[in-house]
PDB file of C-alpha atoms and ligand atoms in Angstrom:
ATOM      1  CA  UNK A   1      -4.273 -14.250  17.626  1.00  0.00           C
ATOM      2  CA  UNK A   2      -2.690 -17.655  16.730  1.00  0.00           C
ATOM      3  CA  UNK A   3      -2.115 -18.121  12.995  1.00  0.00           C
ATOM      4  CA  UNK A   4      -4.252 -20.886  11.460  1.00  0.00           C
ATOM      5  CA  UNK A   5      -1.932 -23.183   9.523  1.00  0.00           C
ATOM      6  CA  UNK A   6      -4.612 -25.792   8.696  1.00  0.00           C
ATOM      7  CA  UNK A   7      -6.522 -23.884   6.018  1.00  0.00           C
ATOM      8  CA  UNK A   8      -5.354 -22.893   2.574  1.00  0.00           C
ATOM      9  CA  UNK A   9      -5.349 -19.232   1.700  1.00  0.00           C
ATOM     10  CA  UNK A  10      -8.827 -17.900   1.033  1.00  0.00           C
ATOM     11  CA  UNK A  11      -8.077 -14.213   0.558  1.00  0.00           C
ATOM     12  CA  UNK A  12      -5.130 -12.153  -0.642  1.00  0.00           C
ATOM     13  CA  UNK A  13      -4.941  -8.447   0.176  1.00  0.00           C
ATOM     14  CA  UNK A  14      -2.738  -6.315  -2.056  1.00  0.00           C
ATOM     15  CA  UNK A  15      -1.285  -2.973  -1.090  1.00  0.00           C
ATOM     16  CA  UNK A  16      -1.400  -0.560  -4.050  1.00  0.00           C
ATOM     17  CA  UNK A  17       1.521   1.893  -4.135  1.00  0.00           C
ATOM     18  CA  UNK A  18       4.757  -0.083  -4.329  1.00  0.00           C
ATOM     19  CA  UNK A  19       3.119  -3.491  -4.806  1.00  0.00           C
ATOM     20  CA  UNK A  20       0.830  -3.171  -7.820  1.00  0.00           C
ATOM     21  CA  UNK A  21       2.384  -0.039  -9.299  1.00  0.00           C
ATOM     22  CA  UNK A  22       5.434   2.077  -8.582  1.00  0.00           C
ATOM     23  CA  UNK A  23       3.697   5.337  -7.706  1.00  0.00           C
ATOM     24  CA  UNK A  24       6.219   5.963  -4.891  1.00  0.00           C
ATOM     25  CA  UNK A  25       8.315   7.884  -7.426  1.00  0.00           C
ATOM     26  CA  UNK A  26       5.339  10.208  -8.112  1.00  0.00           C
ATOM     27  CA  UNK A  27       4.614  10.691  -4.393  1.00  0.00           C
ATOM     28  CA  UNK A  28       8.309  11.481  -3.894  1.00  0.00           C
ATOM     29  CA  UNK A  29       8.478  14.001  -6.754  1.00  0.00           C
ATOM     30  CA  UNK A  30       5.331  15.762  -5.516  1.00  0.00           C
ATOM     31  CA  UNK A  31       6.413  15.907  -1.845  1.00  0.00           C
ATOM     32  CA  UNK A  32       9.950  16.988  -2.810  1.00  0.00           C
ATOM     33  CA  UNK A  33       8.552  20.006  -4.653  1.00  0.00           C
ATOM     34  CA  UNK A  34       6.604  21.124  -1.584  1.00  0.00           C
ATOM     35  CA  UNK A  35       9.375  20.386   0.907  1.00  0.00           C
ATOM     36  CA  UNK A  36      11.638  22.622  -1.202  1.00  0.00           C
ATOM     37  CA  UNK A  37       9.238  25.515  -0.608  1.00  0.00           C
ATOM     38  CA  UNK A  38       9.865  24.949   3.118  1.00  0.00           C
ATOM     39  CA  UNK A  39      13.630  25.039   2.406  1.00  0.00           C
ATOM     40  CA  UNK A  40      13.971  21.310   2.990  1.00  0.00           C
ATOM     41  CA  UNK A  41      15.621  18.827   0.602  1.00  0.00           C
ATOM     42  CA  UNK A  42      13.532  15.674   1.000  1.00  0.00           C
ATOM     43  CA  UNK A  43      15.801  12.631   0.741  1.00  0.00           C
ATOM     44  CA  UNK A  44      15.077   9.120  -0.520  1.00  0.00           C
ATOM     45  CA  UNK A  45      15.479   7.919   3.085  1.00  0.00           C
ATOM     46  CA  UNK A  46      12.756  10.385   4.116  1.00  0.00           C
ATOM     47  CA  UNK A  47      10.573   9.033   1.329  1.00  0.00           C
ATOM     48  CA  UNK A  48      10.964   5.465   2.628  1.00  0.00           C
ATOM     49  CA  UNK A  49       9.378   6.623   5.874  1.00  0.00           C
ATOM     50  CA  UNK A  50       6.385   8.030   3.996  1.00  0.00           C
ATOM     51  CA  UNK A  51       5.463   4.748   2.304  1.00  0.00           C
ATOM     52  CA  UNK A  52       2.072   3.471   3.418  1.00  0.00           C
ATOM     53  CA  UNK A  53       1.566   6.625   5.517  1.00  0.00           C
ATOM     54  CA  UNK A  54      -1.580   8.705   4.909  1.00  0.00           C
ATOM     55  CA  UNK A  55      -1.400  12.053   3.112  1.00  0.00           C
ATOM     56  CA  UNK A  56      -2.023  14.198   6.204  1.00  0.00           C
ATOM     57  CA  UNK A  57       0.367  12.183   8.373  1.00  0.00           C
ATOM     58  CA  UNK A  58       2.966  12.552   5.592  1.00  0.00           C
ATOM     59  CA  UNK A  59       2.631  16.333   5.416  1.00  0.00           C
ATOM     60  CA  UNK A  60       2.957  16.546   9.226  1.00  0.00           C
ATOM     61  CA  UNK A  61       6.145  14.457   9.120  1.00  0.00           C
ATOM     62  CA  UNK A  62       7.661  16.647   6.401  1.00  0.00           C
ATOM     63  CA  UNK A  63       6.816  19.844   8.317  1.00  0.00           C
ATOM     64  CA  UNK A  64       8.519  18.310  11.362  1.00  0.00           C
ATOM     65  CA  UNK A  65      11.660  17.409   9.358  1.00  0.00           C
ATOM     66  CA  UNK A  66      11.697  20.898   7.814  1.00  0.00           C
ATOM     67  CA  UNK A  67      11.323  22.476  11.267  1.00  0.00           C
ATOM     68  CA  UNK A  68       8.272  24.518  10.214  1.00  0.00           C
ATOM     69  CA  UNK A  69       5.031  24.882  12.172  1.00  0.00           C
ATOM     70  CA  UNK A  70       2.141  25.647   9.800  1.00  0.00           C
ATOM     71  CA  UNK A  71      -1.470  25.801  10.970  1.00  0.00           C
ATOM     72  CA  UNK A  72      -3.688  22.758  10.336  1.00  0.00           C
ATOM     73  CA  UNK A  73      -5.413  24.811   7.640  1.00  0.00           C
ATOM     74  CA  UNK A  74      -2.102  25.496   5.882  1.00  0.00           C
ATOM     75  CA  UNK A  75      -1.102  21.822   6.175  1.00  0.00           C
ATOM     76  CA  UNK A  76      -4.358  20.783   4.507  1.00  0.00           C
ATOM     77  CA  UNK A  77      -3.747  23.332   1.743  1.00  0.00           C
ATOM     78  CA  UNK A  78      -0.207  22.016   1.165  1.00  0.00           C
ATOM     79  CA  UNK A  79      -1.496  18.422   1.106  1.00  0.00           C
ATOM     80  CA  UNK A  80      -4.043  19.412  -1.543  1.00  0.00           C
ATOM     81  CA  UNK A  81      -1.338  21.042  -3.680  1.00  0.00           C
ATOM     82  CA  UNK A  82       0.762  17.898  -3.369  1.00  0.00           C
ATOM     83  CA  UNK A  83      -2.184  15.794  -4.461  1.00  0.00           C
ATOM     84  CA  UNK A  84      -2.796  17.961  -7.529  1.00  0.00           C
ATOM     85  CA  UNK A  85       0.834  17.437  -8.592  1.00  0.00           C
ATOM     86  CA  UNK A  86       0.582  13.706  -7.813  1.00  0.00           C
ATOM     87  CA  UNK A  87      -2.602  13.237  -9.865  1.00  0.00           C
ATOM     88  CA  UNK A  88      -1.027  15.013 -12.843  1.00  0.00           C
ATOM     89  CA  UNK A  89       1.900  12.589 -12.678  1.00  0.00           C
ATOM     90  CA  UNK A  90      -0.499   9.626 -12.390  1.00  0.00           C
ATOM     91  CA  UNK A  91      -2.099  10.765 -15.662  1.00  0.00           C
ATOM     92  CA  UNK A  92       0.644   8.871 -17.521  1.00  0.00           C
ATOM     93  CA  UNK A  93      -0.247   5.489 -15.941  1.00  0.00           C
ATOM     94  CA  UNK A  94      -1.343   2.665 -18.244  1.00  0.00           C
ATOM     95  CA  UNK A  95      -1.618  -1.140 -17.731  1.00  0.00           C
ATOM     96  CA  UNK A  96       2.060  -1.296 -18.798  1.00  0.00           C
ATOM     97  CA  UNK A  97       2.957   0.207 -15.397  1.00  0.00           C
ATOM     98  CA  UNK A  98       1.854  -2.912 -13.491  1.00  0.00           C
ATOM     99  CA  UNK A  99       4.823  -4.166 -11.480  1.00  0.00           C
ATOM    100  CA  UNK A 100       6.391  -7.534 -12.486  1.00  0.00           C
ATOM    101  CA  UNK A 101       4.414 -10.663 -11.612  1.00  0.00           C
ATOM    102  CA  UNK A 102       1.262  -8.865 -10.470  1.00  0.00           C
ATOM    103  CA  UNK A 103      -0.906  -9.525 -13.549  1.00  0.00           C
ATOM    104  CA  UNK A 104      -0.040 -13.253 -13.494  1.00  0.00           C
ATOM    105  CA  UNK A 105      -0.663 -13.592  -9.757  1.00  0.00           C
ATOM    106  CA  UNK A 106      -4.040 -11.818  -9.977  1.00  0.00           C
ATOM    107  CA  UNK A 107      -5.076 -14.095 -12.874  1.00  0.00           C
ATOM    108  CA  UNK A 108      -4.001 -17.212 -10.990  1.00  0.00           C
ATOM    109  CA  UNK A 109      -5.882 -16.234  -7.823  1.00  0.00           C
ATOM    110  CA  UNK A 110      -9.018 -15.424  -9.835  1.00  0.00           C
ATOM    111  CA  UNK A 111      -8.828 -18.754 -11.693  1.00  0.00           C
ATOM    112  CA  UNK A 112      -8.604 -20.560  -8.338  1.00  0.00           C
ATOM    113  CA  UNK A 113     -11.478 -18.557  -6.805  1.00  0.00           C
ATOM    114  CA  UNK A 114      -9.314 -17.034  -4.094  1.00  0.00           C
ATOM    115  CA  UNK A 115     -10.846 -13.713  -3.010  1.00  0.00           C
ATOM    116  CA  UNK A 116      -8.743 -10.649  -3.749  1.00  0.00           C
ATOM    117  CA  UNK A 117      -8.845  -7.265  -2.070  1.00  0.00           C
ATOM    118  CA  UNK A 118      -7.025  -3.981  -2.238  1.00  0.00           C
ATOM    119  CA  UNK A 119      -5.900  -2.560   1.115  1.00  0.00           C
ATOM    120  CA  UNK A 120      -4.356   0.854   0.507  1.00  0.00           C
ATOM    121  CA  UNK A 121      -3.812   4.071   2.449  1.00  0.00           C
ATOM    122  CA  UNK A 122      -4.365   6.040  -0.755  1.00  0.00           C
ATOM    123  CA  UNK A 123      -7.453   8.158  -1.335  1.00  0.00           C
ATOM    124  CA  UNK A 124      -6.666   7.970  -5.065  1.00  0.00           C
ATOM    125  CA  UNK A 125      -6.891   4.175  -5.276  1.00  0.00           C
ATOM    126  CA  UNK A 126      -9.951   3.985  -7.557  1.00  0.00           C
ATOM    127  CA  UNK A 127      -8.424   6.496  -9.976  1.00  0.00           C
ATOM    128  CA  UNK A 128      -5.109   4.604 -10.093  1.00  0.00           C
ATOM    129  CA  UNK A 129      -6.842   1.209 -10.524  1.00  0.00           C
ATOM    130  CA  UNK A 130      -8.828   2.631 -13.436  1.00  0.00           C
ATOM    131  CA  UNK A 131      -5.668   3.909 -15.140  1.00  0.00           C
ATOM    132  CA  UNK A 132      -4.135   0.427 -14.719  1.00  0.00           C
ATOM    133  CA  UNK A 133      -7.196  -1.308 -16.187  1.00  0.00           C
ATOM    134  CA  UNK A 134      -7.950  -3.064 -12.865  1.00  0.00           C
ATOM    135  CA  UNK A 135     -11.265  -1.404 -11.932  1.00  0.00           C
ATOM    136  CA  UNK A 136     -13.263  -4.635 -12.059  1.00  0.00           C
ATOM    137  CA  UNK A 137     -10.618  -7.100 -10.864  1.00  0.00           C
ATOM    138  CA  UNK A 138     -10.800  -6.753  -7.062  1.00  0.00           C
ATOM    139  CA  UNK A 139     -13.654  -8.325  -5.095  1.00  0.00           C
ATOM    140  CA  UNK A 140     -13.169  -5.655  -2.430  1.00  0.00           C
ATOM    141  CA  UNK A 141     -11.430  -2.259  -2.359  1.00  0.00           C
ATOM    142  CA  UNK A 142     -10.615  -0.665   0.997  1.00  0.00           C
ATOM    143  CA  UNK A 143      -8.717   2.602   0.645  1.00  0.00           C
ATOM    144  CA  UNK A 144      -7.884   5.799   2.504  1.00  0.00           C
ATOM    145  CA  UNK A 145     -11.469   7.016   2.103  1.00  0.00           C
ATOM    146  CA  UNK A 146     -12.956   4.048   3.927  1.00  0.00           C
ATOM    147  CA  UNK A 147     -10.873   3.812   7.112  1.00  0.00           C
ATOM    148  CA  UNK A 148     -10.330   6.050  10.117  1.00  0.00           C
ATOM    149  CA  UNK A 149      -6.938   4.765  11.254  1.00  0.00           C
ATOM    150  CA  UNK A 150      -4.036   4.431   8.852  1.00  0.00           C
ATOM    151  CA  UNK A 151      -1.328   1.730   8.776  1.00  0.00           C
ATOM    152  CA  UNK A 152       0.284   0.432  11.031  1.00  0.00           C
ATOM    153  CA  UNK A 153      -3.245   0.220  12.466  1.00  0.00           C
ATOM    154  CA  UNK A 154      -4.791  -3.051  11.128  1.00  0.00           C
ATOM    155  CA  UNK A 155      -8.185  -1.451  10.328  1.00  0.00           C
ATOM    156  CA  UNK A 156      -7.675  -1.409   6.527  1.00  0.00           C
ATOM    157  CA  UNK A 157      -6.838  -5.137   6.350  1.00  0.00           C
ATOM    158  CA  UNK A 158      -9.432  -6.258   8.906  1.00  0.00           C
ATOM    159  CA  UNK A 159     -12.104  -4.392   6.980  1.00  0.00           C
ATOM    160  CA  UNK A 160     -10.935  -5.991   3.706  1.00  0.00           C
ATOM    161  CA  UNK A 161     -11.111  -9.478   5.277  1.00  0.00           C
ATOM    162  CA  UNK A 162     -14.573  -8.791   6.701  1.00  0.00           C
ATOM    163  CA  UNK A 163     -15.879  -7.590   3.324  1.00  0.00           C
ATOM    164  CA  UNK A 164     -14.339 -10.625   1.575  1.00  0.00           C
ATOM    165  CA  UNK A 165     -15.998 -12.811   4.246  1.00  0.00           C
ATOM    166  CA  UNK A 166     -12.657 -14.480   4.977  1.00  0.00           C
ATOM    167  CA  UNK A 167     -11.170 -14.954   8.453  1.00  0.00           C
ATOM    168  CA  UNK A 168      -8.035 -12.834   9.029  1.00  0.00           C
ATOM    169  CA  UNK A 169      -5.921 -15.941   9.685  1.00  0.00           C
ATOM    170  CA  UNK A 170      -6.794 -17.221   6.199  1.00  0.00           C
ATOM    171  CA  UNK A 171      -5.589 -14.029   4.508  1.00  0.00           C
ATOM    172  CA  UNK A 172      -2.175 -13.087   3.174  1.00  0.00           C
ATOM    173  CA  UNK A 173      -1.163  -9.442   2.782  1.00  0.00           C
ATOM    174  CA  UNK A 174       1.339  -8.327   0.144  1.00  0.00           C
ATOM    175  CA  UNK A 175       3.037  -5.080   1.198  1.00  0.00           C
ATOM    176  CA  UNK A 176       6.064  -2.904   0.421  1.00  0.00           C
ATOM    177  CA  UNK A 177       6.098  -0.729   3.565  1.00  0.00           C
ATOM    178  CA  UNK A 178       7.139  -1.500   7.158  1.00  0.00           C
ATOM    179  CA  UNK A 179       3.939   0.211   8.393  1.00  0.00           C
ATOM    180  CA  UNK A 180       1.910  -2.135   6.166  1.00  0.00           C
ATOM    181  CA  UNK A 181       3.716  -5.255   7.403  1.00  0.00           C
ATOM    182  CA  UNK A 182       3.026  -4.193  10.992  1.00  0.00           C
ATOM    183  CA  UNK A 183      -0.636  -3.638  10.136  1.00  0.00           C
ATOM    184  CA  UNK A 184      -0.881  -7.121   8.574  1.00  0.00           C
ATOM    185  CA  UNK A 185       0.693  -8.789  11.614  1.00  0.00           C
ATOM    186  CA  UNK A 186      -1.519  -6.803  13.984  1.00  0.00           C
ATOM    187  CA  UNK A 187      -4.509  -8.095  11.974  1.00  0.00           C
ATOM    188  CA  UNK A 188      -3.339 -11.690  12.583  1.00  0.00           C
ATOM    189  CA  UNK A 189      -2.543 -12.263   8.901  1.00  0.00           C
ATOM    190  CA  UNK A 190       0.439 -13.652   7.024  1.00  0.00           C
ATOM    191  CA  UNK A 191       2.633 -10.973   5.475  1.00  0.00           C
ATOM    192  CA  UNK A 192       4.711 -11.057   2.298  1.00  0.00           C
ATOM    193  CA  UNK A 193       7.095  -8.117   1.970  1.00  0.00           C
ATOM    194  CA  UNK A 194       8.182  -6.929  -1.471  1.00  0.00           C
ATOM    195  CA  UNK A 195      11.378  -4.901  -1.326  1.00  0.00           C
ATOM    196  CA  UNK A 196      14.312  -4.486   1.023  1.00  0.00           C
ATOM    197  CA  UNK A 197      14.660  -7.304   3.646  1.00  0.00           C
ATOM    198  CA  UNK A 198      16.450  -4.924   6.016  1.00  0.00           C
ATOM    199  CA  UNK A 199      13.363  -2.735   6.159  1.00  0.00           C
ATOM    200  CA  UNK A 200      10.694  -5.439   5.882  1.00  0.00           C
ATOM    201  CA  UNK A 201      12.316  -7.942   8.260  1.00  0.00           C
ATOM    202  CA  UNK A 202       9.104  -8.395  10.270  1.00  0.00           C
ATOM    203  CA  UNK A 203       7.320 -10.025   7.271  1.00  0.00           C
ATOM    204  CA  UNK A 204       6.985 -13.826   7.118  1.00  0.00           C
ATOM    205  CA  UNK A 205       8.916 -13.710   3.853  1.00  0.00           C
ATOM    206  CA  UNK A 206      10.534 -10.931   1.817  1.00  0.00           C
ATOM    207  CA  UNK A 207      10.963 -11.079  -1.973  1.00  0.00           C
ATOM    208  CA  UNK A 208      12.439  -8.511  -4.350  1.00  0.00           C
ATOM    209  CA  UNK A 209       9.164  -8.384  -6.337  1.00  0.00           C
ATOM    210  CA  UNK A 210       6.158 -10.548  -7.280  1.00  0.00           C
ATOM    211  CA  UNK A 211       7.851 -12.261 -10.234  1.00  0.00           C
ATOM    212  CA  UNK A 212       7.298 -15.999  -9.788  1.00  0.00           C
ATOM    213  CA  UNK A 213       5.119 -15.416  -6.709  1.00  0.00           C
ATOM    214  CA  UNK A 214       2.469 -18.125  -7.126  1.00  0.00           C
ATOM    215  CA  UNK A 215      -0.583 -19.262  -5.196  1.00  0.00           C
ATOM    216  CA  UNK A 216       1.323 -22.430  -4.296  1.00  0.00           C
ATOM    217  CA  UNK A 217       4.101 -20.322  -2.782  1.00  0.00           C
ATOM    218  CA  UNK A 218       1.595 -18.279  -0.809  1.00  0.00           C
ATOM    219  CA  UNK A 219       0.238 -21.520   0.680  1.00  0.00           C
ATOM    220  CA  UNK A 220       3.789 -22.657   1.487  1.00  0.00           C
ATOM    221  CA  UNK A 221       4.336 -19.330   3.280  1.00  0.00           C
ATOM    222  CA  UNK A 222       1.128 -20.022   5.206  1.00  0.00           C
ATOM    223  CA  UNK A 223       2.452 -23.495   5.976  1.00  0.00           C
ATOM    224  CA  UNK A 224      -0.168 -25.673   4.270  1.00  0.00           C
ATOM    225  CA  UNK A 225       1.144 -26.702   0.842  1.00  0.00           C
TER     226      UNK A 225
HETATM  227  P1  B16 B 301      -2.878   9.487  -1.253  1.00  0.00           P
HETATM  228  P2  B16 B 301      -0.358   2.363  -0.163  1.00  0.00           P
HETATM  229  C1  B16 B 301       0.042   4.957   0.336  1.00  0.00           C
HETATM  230  O1  B16 B 301      -0.451   3.946  -0.476  1.00  0.00           O
HETATM  231  C2  B16 B 301       1.409   5.445  -0.148  1.00  0.00           C
HETATM  232  O2  B16 B 301       2.388   4.444   0.069  1.00  0.00           O
HETATM  233  C3  B16 B 301       1.808   6.686   0.618  1.00  0.00           C
HETATM  234  O3  B16 B 301       3.051   7.168   0.141  1.00  0.00           O
HETATM  235  C4  B16 B 301       0.724   7.761   0.434  1.00  0.00           C
HETATM  236  O4  B16 B 301       1.035   8.926   1.188  1.00  0.00           O
HETATM  237  C5  B16 B 301      -0.609   7.182   0.924  1.00  0.00           C
HETATM  238  O5  B16 B 301      -0.905   6.016   0.182  1.00  0.00           O
HETATM  239  C6  B16 B 301      -1.743   8.167   0.745  1.00  0.00           C
HETATM  240  O6  B16 B 301      -1.923   8.352  -0.630  1.00  0.00           O
HETATM  241  O7  B16 B 301      -2.210  10.809  -1.048  1.00  0.00           O
HETATM  242  O8  B16 B 301      -2.966   9.048  -2.696  1.00  0.00           O
HETATM  243  O9  B16 B 301      -4.197   9.399  -0.537  1.00  0.00           O
HETATM  244  O10 B16 B 301       1.093   2.028  -0.240  1.00  0.00           O
HETATM  245  O11 B16 B 301      -0.991   2.123   1.193  1.00  0.00           O
HETATM  246  O12 B16 B 301      -1.166   1.773  -1.299  1.00  0.00           O
HETATM  247 MG1   MG B 302       2.685   0.601  -0.400  1.00  0.00          MG
END
């Protein structure tokens, strides 16, 4: 799909974990505990490959790395245990955990009537948003409960655009995971990567974080400002 460079941005889709809040550390701690029970020391490099990946796909990857072959029933049980640990860790979240620049960017987009959506693989998105004081901020929330295919499939972002009533080419996605950048590009959207440029090199632009990321800059990235 050709990118439309004539129109200003009408919708911004935010990933949750790693963009709005650093919950990756909680996912990592919870998965590490379970991997240890399989005799596997989960590394930070492993954890990078789990970003943006659904819970069940993550547990399958870890079993593969650990060289174990549990039944689907056992995998589901392990994933549930991991989630219980993860939710306990998320209990400490407050609005102070918002990553740099996010609160300002959300306020600026709202003030300029740009639609905002959440596009996350997490099934805990509503809980996390509530802890962060963001329950009423997003026009649209599409999470792991509302899609069939997980990133890098574009379903989550296409659904967010449809619900915002904005054409995909007029949306920008903000993501921290390679799978999320691929999903955004497959949806025909512009992609801003937050994090390591070596990992997020497919994004239109990569920044260390959202500090100083403005609506004007998003339009420059889209090529219209
Ligand atoms: P849950 P995102 C993703 O969220 C995380 O990056 C990934 O590590 C996690 O496994 C996935 O959500 C599922 O999360 O277990 O809470 O349903 O980055 O797409 O917002
Ligand atoms: Mg993420």
